[in-house]
């Protein structure tokens, strides 16, 4: 089964007028996660260059370096292994895939805090200790701009997470002080989706090699067109409205529909070198939305309509090997979530539909490519989270 609990990454802002403008008075506040939480000692004014708009800081960020600033329970190897891990800041969710934390429907706020100059000055709030400048990082700043992440029901004003906004190497970064380590993060380029051009169509020979003798229809039976070779069915699913997305790491996700049969879809995922990682036949998947904003009231209602229309939902996945399956399956899962929303959508616009995804299991069969002359090998459907790509990036 293809479990579809959404990872609700996105790019839209949800500041709700919650941003603090430059120069506004702010309590001198620390940023370390550890230690006791002292009572605020004083209030000072500080002025930051940031204009208080949170929208420009939303998106995905990647850890590019780690530096120790204090004692830590995390060994050096563990901290350094986090390089390359990501954090998503969106209107729908805040999510960190390296320390497994998230906030649904977060509110964001930019605050500005003073830099301590004199020996013995105490910067204190009830949610931390000192900023990174206290430990010698970014010491040339006149003030500290902080992007705060708040829960939607936050009443005390304490953020669930916070990041220093720092201009370094000509670009703005987010710095995270966590358990004695300073994690520096840079923005990750958003995926680009465009129309599928004939010259970008998947190679038919490579596709046949991927699906093995399933091209004969003897070992894998299709729901629709059971006599059609699987490789032909996959290519047929790209006949209409073909699209290709280039992800930040160079991988591509290609998809489309069969001409005049939009219920028959195909998905092909390739790595940055163009090698096919995964191909999928997607049959009779009914979306969770209808019209401009309609959403089915329950999974049961959606399933009833599927039966009334004589549809038989099924997803058949072929991966090059186990490593390719682990790499590409999260991309397929994210594509499926966007597909269920009808593409061009997000959970901010379709919150009710996204809520249904966690209860929806789609019949899925997964196979590994065996090599020439052999039948595909059926394996367990991987239990992996969806890729952290904004749903609205999947445009149709």
CSV table of C-alpha atoms in Angstrom, one decimal:
chain,number,residue,atom,x,y,z
A,1,UNK,CA,0.0,0.0,0.0
A,2,UNK,CA,1.1,3.5,-0.7
A,3,UNK,CA,0.6,5.4,2.5
A,4,UNK,CA,0.3,9.1,1.9
A,5,UNK,CA,0.8,11.0,5.1
A,6,UNK,CA,1.7,14.4,3.7
A,7,UNK,CA,4.9,16.3,4.4
A,8,UNK,CA,3.5,19.7,3.8
A,9,UNK,CA,6.4,21.6,2.4
A,10,UNK,CA,5.6,24.9,0.6
A,11,UNK,CA,6.8,28.3,-0.3
A,12,UNK,CA,3.9,30.6,0.6
A,13,UNK,CA,4.1,33.0,3.5
A,14,UNK,CA,1.8,32.9,6.5
A,15,UNK,CA,2.8,35.9,8.5
A,16,UNK,CA,-0.7,37.0,9.4
A,17,UNK,CA,0.6,40.4,10.3
A,18,UNK,CA,2.9,38.7,12.8
A,19,UNK,CA,6.2,40.2,11.7
A,20,UNK,CA,8.1,42.7,13.8
A,21,UNK,CA,9.4,45.6,11.8
A,22,UNK,CA,13.0,46.9,12.0
A,23,UNK,CA,13.8,49.1,14.9
A,24,UNK,CA,10.9,47.9,17.0
A,25,UNK,CA,11.8,47.5,20.7
A,26,UNK,CA,12.7,43.9,21.6
A,27,UNK,CA,13.9,42.2,24.7
A,28,UNK,CA,17.5,41.2,24.5
A,29,UNK,CA,17.1,37.4,23.9
A,30,UNK,CA,19.4,34.5,23.7
A,31,UNK,CA,19.5,31.5,21.3
A,32,UNK,CA,20.9,28.5,22.9
A,33,UNK,CA,18.6,25.5,23.6
A,34,UNK,CA,20.3,24.3,26.7
A,35,UNK,CA,20.5,25.3,30.4
A,36,UNK,CA,18.0,27.0,32.6
A,37,UNK,CA,15.6,29.6,31.4
A,38,UNK,CA,16.3,32.9,33.3
A,39,UNK,CA,13.8,35.6,33.8
A,40,UNK,CA,14.1,38.6,31.4
A,41,UNK,CA,16.6,41.0,32.8
A,42,UNK,CA,16.1,44.1,30.6
A,43,UNK,CA,14.7,45.5,27.4
A,44,UNK,CA,16.8,47.3,24.8
A,45,UNK,CA,16.2,48.7,21.3
A,46,UNK,CA,18.0,47.3,18.3
A,47,UNK,CA,17.8,48.1,14.6
A,48,UNK,CA,18.2,45.4,11.9
A,49,UNK,CA,18.5,45.7,8.1
A,50,UNK,CA,15.7,43.1,7.6
A,51,UNK,CA,12.4,44.7,6.8
A,52,UNK,CA,10.3,42.4,8.9
A,53,UNK,CA,8.8,40.4,6.0
A,54,UNK,CA,8.9,36.7,6.6
A,55,UNK,CA,8.0,35.7,3.0
A,56,UNK,CA,11.5,36.0,1.6
A,57,UNK,CA,12.9,33.6,4.1
A,58,UNK,CA,10.4,30.8,3.6
A,59,UNK,CA,11.5,27.7,1.6
A,60,UNK,CA,14.0,24.9,2.0
A,61,UNK,CA,17.4,25.2,3.6
A,62,UNK,CA,20.4,22.9,3.7
A,63,UNK,CA,23.1,22.6,6.4
A,64,UNK,CA,26.4,23.5,4.9
A,65,UNK,CA,28.7,23.6,7.9
A,66,UNK,CA,28.8,22.8,11.7
A,67,UNK,CA,31.0,24.4,14.3
A,68,UNK,CA,31.2,23.6,18.0
A,69,UNK,CA,30.7,26.5,20.4
A,70,UNK,CA,30.2,24.8,23.7
A,71,UNK,CA,29.9,21.4,25.4
A,72,UNK,CA,27.6,19.0,23.6
A,73,UNK,CA,25.9,15.6,24.0
A,74,UNK,CA,26.3,15.1,20.2
A,75,UNK,CA,29.6,13.6,19.2
A,76,UNK,CA,31.6,15.3,16.3
A,77,UNK,CA,30.7,12.5,13.9
A,78,UNK,CA,27.0,12.8,14.5
A,79,UNK,CA,27.0,16.6,14.1
A,80,UNK,CA,29.0,16.5,10.9
A,81,UNK,CA,26.8,13.8,9.4
A,82,UNK,CA,24.0,16.4,9.5
A,83,UNK,CA,25.7,18.4,6.7
A,84,UNK,CA,23.3,18.2,3.7
A,85,UNK,CA,20.2,17.7,5.9
A,86,UNK,CA,17.4,20.1,5.3
A,87,UNK,CA,14.9,22.3,7.0
A,88,UNK,CA,11.6,23.4,5.4
A,89,UNK,CA,9.9,26.7,6.4
A,90,UNK,CA,6.5,27.0,4.7
A,91,UNK,CA,3.0,28.4,5.3
A,92,UNK,CA,1.8,24.8,5.9
A,93,UNK,CA,4.6,23.4,8.1
A,94,UNK,CA,7.9,23.9,9.7
A,95,UNK,CA,9.9,20.7,9.5
A,96,UNK,CA,13.5,19.7,10.2
A,97,UNK,CA,14.5,16.4,8.8
A,98,UNK,CA,17.7,16.2,10.9
A,99,UNK,CA,16.2,16.5,14.4
A,100,UNK,CA,12.7,15.3,13.5
A,101,UNK,CA,10.8,18.3,14.7
A,102,UNK,CA,7.8,19.9,13.0
A,103,UNK,CA,5.1,22.6,13.6
A,104,UNK,CA,1.9,22.5,11.6
A,105,UNK,CA,0.5,25.8,10.4
A,106,UNK,CA,3.3,27.8,11.9
A,107,UNK,CA,3.4,31.5,12.4
A,108,UNK,CA,6.7,33.3,11.6
A,109,UNK,CA,8.1,36.5,13.0
A,110,UNK,CA,11.3,38.5,12.5
A,111,UNK,CA,12.6,40.1,15.6
A,112,UNK,CA,15.7,42.3,16.2
A,113,UNK,CA,17.9,42.0,19.3
A,114,UNK,CA,20.9,44.0,20.6
A,115,UNK,CA,24.5,42.7,20.6
A,116,UNK,CA,26.1,42.6,24.0
A,117,UNK,CA,29.2,44.8,24.2
A,118,UNK,CA,30.3,45.2,27.8
A,119,UNK,CA,31.7,42.5,30.0
A,120,UNK,CA,29.1,41.1,32.4
A,121,UNK,CA,26.1,42.2,30.4
A,122,UNK,CA,23.3,39.7,30.7
A,123,UNK,CA,21.0,38.9,27.8
A,124,UNK,CA,18.2,36.7,29.1
A,125,UNK,CA,14.7,35.6,28.2
A,126,UNK,CA,12.7,32.6,29.4
A,127,UNK,CA,13.7,30.7,26.2
A,128,UNK,CA,17.4,30.5,26.0
A,129,UNK,CA,20.9,31.9,26.7
A,130,UNK,CA,23.3,33.8,24.3
A,131,UNK,CA,23.4,34.5,20.6
A,132,UNK,CA,26.2,33.1,18.4
A,133,UNK,CA,28.1,36.4,18.6
A,134,UNK,CA,28.7,35.8,22.3
A,135,UNK,CA,30.8,32.8,21.2
A,136,UNK,CA,32.7,34.7,18.5
A,137,UNK,CA,30.5,34.0,15.4
A,138,UNK,CA,29.3,36.9,13.3
A,139,UNK,CA,31.0,39.3,15.7
A,140,UNK,CA,30.9,42.3,13.3
A,141,UNK,CA,27.1,42.6,13.6
A,142,UNK,CA,25.5,45.6,15.2
A,143,UNK,CA,22.3,43.7,15.9
A,144,UNK,CA,20.9,40.2,15.7
A,145,UNK,CA,18.0,39.5,13.4
A,146,UNK,CA,16.1,36.4,14.3
A,147,UNK,CA,13.5,34.4,12.4
A,148,UNK,CA,11.1,32.9,15.0
A,149,UNK,CA,8.8,29.9,14.4
A,150,UNK,CA,5.7,29.9,16.6
A,151,UNK,CA,2.9,27.4,17.0
A,152,UNK,CA,-0.5,28.6,15.8
A,153,UNK,CA,-1.8,28.6,19.4
A,154,UNK,CA,1.2,30.2,21.0
A,155,UNK,CA,0.0,32.5,23.7
A,156,UNK,CA,3.2,33.1,25.8
A,157,UNK,CA,5.1,34.5,22.8
A,158,UNK,CA,8.0,32.0,23.1
A,159,UNK,CA,9.0,30.5,19.7
A,160,UNK,CA,9.2,26.8,19.2
A,161,UNK,CA,12.3,27.3,17.0
A,162,UNK,CA,14.5,30.2,16.0
A,163,UNK,CA,17.2,31.0,13.6
A,164,UNK,CA,19.6,33.9,13.4
A,165,UNK,CA,19.6,35.7,10.0
A,166,UNK,CA,23.2,36.3,9.0
A,167,UNK,CA,24.7,37.9,5.9
A,168,UNK,CA,27.9,35.8,5.1
A,169,UNK,CA,29.8,35.2,1.8
A,170,UNK,CA,27.6,37.6,0.0
A,171,UNK,CA,24.3,35.8,0.8
A,172,UNK,CA,21.9,35.5,3.7
A,173,UNK,CA,22.0,32.3,5.8
A,174,UNK,CA,20.1,30.9,8.7
A,175,UNK,CA,22.2,29.9,11.8
A,176,UNK,CA,20.9,27.4,14.3
A,177,UNK,CA,22.5,26.9,17.7
A,178,UNK,CA,21.7,23.5,18.9
A,179,UNK,CA,23.2,21.4,21.7
A,180,UNK,CA,26.6,23.1,21.6
A,181,UNK,CA,26.9,23.2,17.8
A,182,UNK,CA,26.3,26.0,15.4
A,183,UNK,CA,24.6,24.9,12.2
A,184,UNK,CA,24.9,27.2,9.2
A,185,UNK,CA,22.3,26.8,6.5
A,186,UNK,CA,21.9,28.1,3.0
A,187,UNK,CA,18.7,28.4,0.9
A,188,UNK,CA,18.0,25.5,-1.6
A,189,UNK,CA,16.9,26.4,-5.1
A,190,UNK,CA,13.2,25.7,-5.7
A,191,UNK,CA,12.4,22.9,-8.2
A,192,UNK,CA,11.5,24.0,-11.7
A,193,UNK,CA,8.7,22.4,-13.7
A,194,UNK,CA,8.3,22.8,-17.4
A,195,UNK,CA,6.6,21.1,-20.4
A,196,UNK,CA,8.1,17.8,-21.5
A,197,UNK,CA,9.9,18.3,-24.8
A,198,UNK,CA,10.3,15.5,-27.4
A,199,UNK,CA,14.1,15.5,-26.9
A,200,UNK,CA,13.7,15.0,-23.1
A,201,UNK,CA,11.4,12.0,-23.4
A,202,UNK,CA,12.7,8.9,-21.6
A,203,UNK,CA,14.8,6.5,-23.6
A,204,UNK,CA,12.7,3.5,-24.7
A,205,UNK,CA,15.6,1.0,-24.5
A,206,UNK,CA,16.5,2.1,-21.0
A,207,UNK,CA,12.9,1.8,-20.0
A,208,UNK,CA,12.6,-1.7,-21.4
A,209,UNK,CA,15.7,-2.7,-19.5
A,210,UNK,CA,14.3,-1.3,-16.3
A,211,UNK,CA,11.0,-3.3,-16.4
A,212,UNK,CA,12.6,-6.5,-17.7
A,213,UNK,CA,10.3,-9.2,-19.1
A,214,UNK,CA,7.3,-7.4,-17.7
A,215,UNK,CA,7.3,-6.0,-21.3
A,216,UNK,CA,5.7,-9.3,-22.3
A,217,UNK,CA,2.9,-8.9,-19.8
A,218,UNK,CA,3.5,-12.4,-18.3
A,219,UNK,CA,4.7,-11.5,-14.8
A,220,UNK,CA,3.0,-8.1,-14.2
A,221,UNK,CA,-0.6,-7.7,-15.1
A,222,UNK,CA,-1.9,-4.2,-15.8
A,223,UNK,CA,-5.3,-3.1,-14.6
A,224,UNK,CA,-6.1,-1.4,-17.9
A,225,UNK,CA,-4.8,-2.7,-21.2
A,226,UNK,CA,-3.5,-6.0,-19.7
A,227,UNK,CA,-2.2,-7.1,-23.1
A,228,UNK,CA,-0.1,-4.0,-23.6
A,229,UNK,CA,3.7,-4.4,-22.8
A,230,UNK,CA,4.4,-2.5,-19.6
A,231,UNK,CA,7.1,-0.3,-21.2
A,232,UNK,CA,4.6,0.7,-23.9
A,233,UNK,CA,2.0,1.5,-21.2
A,234,UNK,CA,4.5,3.7,-19.4
A,235,UNK,CA,5.4,5.6,-22.6
A,236,UNK,CA,1.7,5.9,-23.4
A,237,UNK,CA,1.1,7.6,-20.1
A,238,UNK,CA,3.3,10.5,-21.3
A,239,UNK,CA,1.4,11.2,-24.5
A,240,UNK,CA,-0.6,14.2,-23.1
A,241,UNK,CA,0.3,17.1,-20.9
A,242,UNK,CA,3.8,15.8,-20.3
A,243,UNK,CA,5.7,17.7,-17.5
A,244,UNK,CA,9.2,17.4,-16.1
A,245,UNK,CA,10.5,18.8,-12.8
A,246,UNK,CA,14.1,19.4,-12.1
A,247,UNK,CA,14.9,19.1,-8.4
A,248,UNK,CA,17.6,20.9,-6.5
A,249,UNK,CA,19.9,17.9,-6.6
A,250,UNK,CA,19.6,17.5,-10.4
A,251,UNK,CA,17.1,14.6,-10.3
A,252,UNK,CA,14.1,14.8,-12.7
A,253,UNK,CA,10.5,13.7,-12.2
A,254,UNK,CA,8.6,13.2,-15.5
A,255,UNK,CA,4.9,12.6,-15.7
A,256,UNK,CA,1.9,12.8,-18.0
A,257,UNK,CA,-1.4,11.2,-19.1
A,258,UNK,CA,-2.5,8.8,-21.8
A,259,UNK,CA,-4.1,10.6,-24.7
A,260,UNK,CA,-7.9,11.0,-24.0
A,261,UNK,CA,-7.6,8.9,-20.9
A,262,UNK,CA,-6.5,11.1,-18.0
A,263,UNK,CA,-7.1,8.3,-15.5
A,264,UNK,CA,-4.0,6.5,-16.9
A,265,UNK,CA,-0.8,8.2,-15.8
A,266,UNK,CA,2.9,7.5,-15.8
A,267,UNK,CA,5.8,8.7,-13.7
A,268,UNK,CA,9.5,8.3,-14.4
A,269,UNK,CA,12.3,9.5,-12.1
A,270,UNK,CA,15.9,9.8,-13.2
A,271,UNK,CA,19.1,10.8,-11.3
A,272,UNK,CA,21.2,13.8,-12.1
A,273,UNK,CA,23.2,11.7,-14.7
A,274,UNK,CA,20.0,10.9,-16.5
A,275,UNK,CA,19.9,7.2,-15.4
A,276,UNK,CA,16.4,5.9,-14.8
A,277,UNK,CA,15.9,5.2,-11.1
A,278,UNK,CA,12.2,4.4,-11.1
A,279,UNK,CA,9.1,4.2,-13.4
A,280,UNK,CA,5.5,3.8,-12.3
A,281,UNK,CA,2.2,3.0,-13.9
A,282,UNK,CA,-0.6,4.9,-12.1
A,283,UNK,CA,-4.1,3.7,-13.0
A,284,UNK,CA,-7.5,5.1,-11.9
A,285,UNK,CA,-6.4,7.3,-9.0
A,286,UNK,CA,-9.3,9.7,-8.2
A,287,UNK,CA,-8.3,13.1,-6.8
A,288,UNK,CA,-9.4,14.2,-3.4
A,289,UNK,CA,-10.6,17.6,-4.8
A,290,UNK,CA,-13.1,18.6,-7.4
A,291,UNK,CA,-14.1,21.8,-9.0
A,292,UNK,CA,-12.2,24.9,-7.9
A,293,UNK,CA,-12.3,24.2,-4.1
A,294,UNK,CA,-14.4,21.1,-3.4
A,295,UNK,CA,-13.1,18.3,-1.3
A,296,UNK,CA,-14.6,15.0,-0.5
A,297,UNK,CA,-15.9,14.8,3.1
A,298,UNK,CA,-14.1,11.5,3.9
A,299,UNK,CA,-12.0,8.7,2.4
A,300,UNK,CA,-15.1,6.5,2.4
A,301,UNK,CA,-17.0,9.0,0.2
A,302,UNK,CA,-14.0,9.1,-2.2
A,303,UNK,CA,-13.9,5.3,-2.4
A,304,UNK,CA,-17.6,5.1,-3.1
A,305,UNK,CA,-17.3,7.5,-6.0
A,306,UNK,CA,-14.3,5.5,-7.3
A,307,UNK,CA,-16.5,2.3,-7.3
A,308,UNK,CA,-19.4,4.1,-8.9
A,309,UNK,CA,-17.2,5.1,-11.8
A,310,UNK,CA,-15.9,1.6,-12.3
A,311,UNK,CA,-12.3,2.6,-11.4
A,312,UNK,CA,-9.7,0.2,-10.0
A,313,UNK,CA,-6.9,2.2,-8.4
A,314,UNK,CA,-3.5,0.7,-8.6
A,315,UNK,CA,0.1,1.8,-8.7
A,316,UNK,CA,2.9,-0.4,-10.1
A,317,UNK,CA,6.4,0.7,-9.4
A,318,UNK,CA,9.7,-0.5,-11.0
A,319,UNK,CA,13.0,0.5,-9.5
A,320,UNK,CA,16.5,-0.1,-10.8
A,321,UNK,CA,17.7,-1.6,-7.5
A,322,UNK,CA,17.0,-1.2,-3.8
A,323,UNK,CA,19.2,1.9,-3.5
A,324,UNK,CA,17.4,3.6,-6.3
A,325,UNK,CA,14.0,2.7,-4.7
A,326,UNK,CA,15.0,4.3,-1.5
A,327,UNK,CA,16.3,7.4,-3.3
A,328,UNK,CA,13.4,7.8,-5.8
A,329,UNK,CA,10.4,6.6,-3.8
A,330,UNK,CA,10.0,9.7,-1.7
A,331,UNK,CA,9.8,11.8,-4.9
A,332,UNK,CA,7.1,9.5,-6.3
A,333,UNK,CA,5.2,9.8,-3.0
A,334,UNK,CA,5.3,13.6,-3.2
A,335,UNK,CA,4.2,13.5,-6.8
A,336,UNK,CA,1.2,11.3,-5.7
A,337,UNK,CA,0.2,13.8,-3.1
A,338,UNK,CA,0.3,16.6,-5.6
A,339,UNK,CA,-1.7,14.4,-8.0
A,340,UNK,CA,-4.4,13.9,-5.4
A,341,UNK,CA,-4.7,17.7,-5.1
A,342,UNK,CA,-5.0,18.0,-8.9
A,343,UNK,CA,-1.6,19.7,-9.2
A,344,UNK,CA,-1.2,23.5,-9.0
A,345,UNK,CA,-2.3,23.3,-5.4
A,346,UNK,CA,-1.1,23.3,-1.8
A,347,UNK,CA,-2.3,22.2,1.6
A,348,UNK,CA,-2.8,25.9,2.4
A,349,UNK,CA,-5.5,25.9,-0.3
A,350,UNK,CA,-6.7,22.4,0.3
A,351,UNK,CA,-6.3,21.7,4.0
A,352,UNK,CA,-9.3,19.3,4.2
A,353,UNK,CA,-7.9,17.2,1.3
A,354,UNK,CA,-4.5,17.1,2.9
A,355,UNK,CA,-6.1,15.9,6.1
A,356,UNK,CA,-7.6,13.0,4.3
A,357,UNK,CA,-4.2,11.8,2.9
A,358,UNK,CA,-3.1,10.3,6.2
A,359,UNK,CA,-6.1,7.9,6.0
A,360,UNK,CA,-5.8,7.0,2.4
A,361,UNK,CA,-3.9,3.9,1.3
A,362,UNK,CA,-3.5,3.2,-2.4
A,363,UNK,CA,-2.9,-0.3,-3.7
A,364,UNK,CA,0.8,-0.4,-4.8
A,365,UNK,CA,3.0,-3.2,-6.1
A,366,UNK,CA,6.8,-2.6,-6.1
A,367,UNK,CA,9.3,-4.4,-8.2
A,368,UNK,CA,13.1,-4.3,-8.6
A,369,UNK,CA,14.7,-4.6,-12.1
A,370,UNK,CA,16.3,-8.0,-12.3
A,371,UNK,CA,18.5,-7.5,-15.4
A,372,UNK,CA,18.0,-8.7,-19.0
A,373,UNK,CA,15.9,-11.8,-19.5
A,374,UNK,CA,14.5,-12.1,-16.0
A,375,UNK,CA,11.2,-11.3,-14.4
A,376,UNK,CA,11.0,-8.4,-12.0
A,377,UNK,CA,11.3,-9.2,-8.4
A,378,UNK,CA,8.5,-8.1,-6.1
A,379,UNK,CA,9.5,-6.4,-2.9
A,380,UNK,CA,7.9,-4.7,0.0
A,381,UNK,CA,6.5,-1.2,-0.4
A,382,UNK,CA,9.0,1.1,1.4
A,383,UNK,CA,7.9,3.0,4.4
A,384,UNK,CA,9.5,6.3,3.6
A,385,UNK,CA,8.4,9.9,4.0
A,386,UNK,CA,7.5,12.1,1.0
A,387,UNK,CA,10.3,14.3,-0.4
A,388,UNK,CA,10.3,17.8,1.0
A,389,UNK,CA,9.2,19.6,-2.2
A,390,UNK,CA,6.5,22.3,-2.2
A,391,UNK,CA,3.3,20.7,-3.5
A,392,UNK,CA,2.6,23.8,-5.6
A,393,UNK,CA,5.9,23.2,-7.5
A,394,UNK,CA,4.1,20.4,-9.3
A,395,UNK,CA,2.3,22.3,-12.0
A,396,UNK,CA,0.2,21.0,-14.8
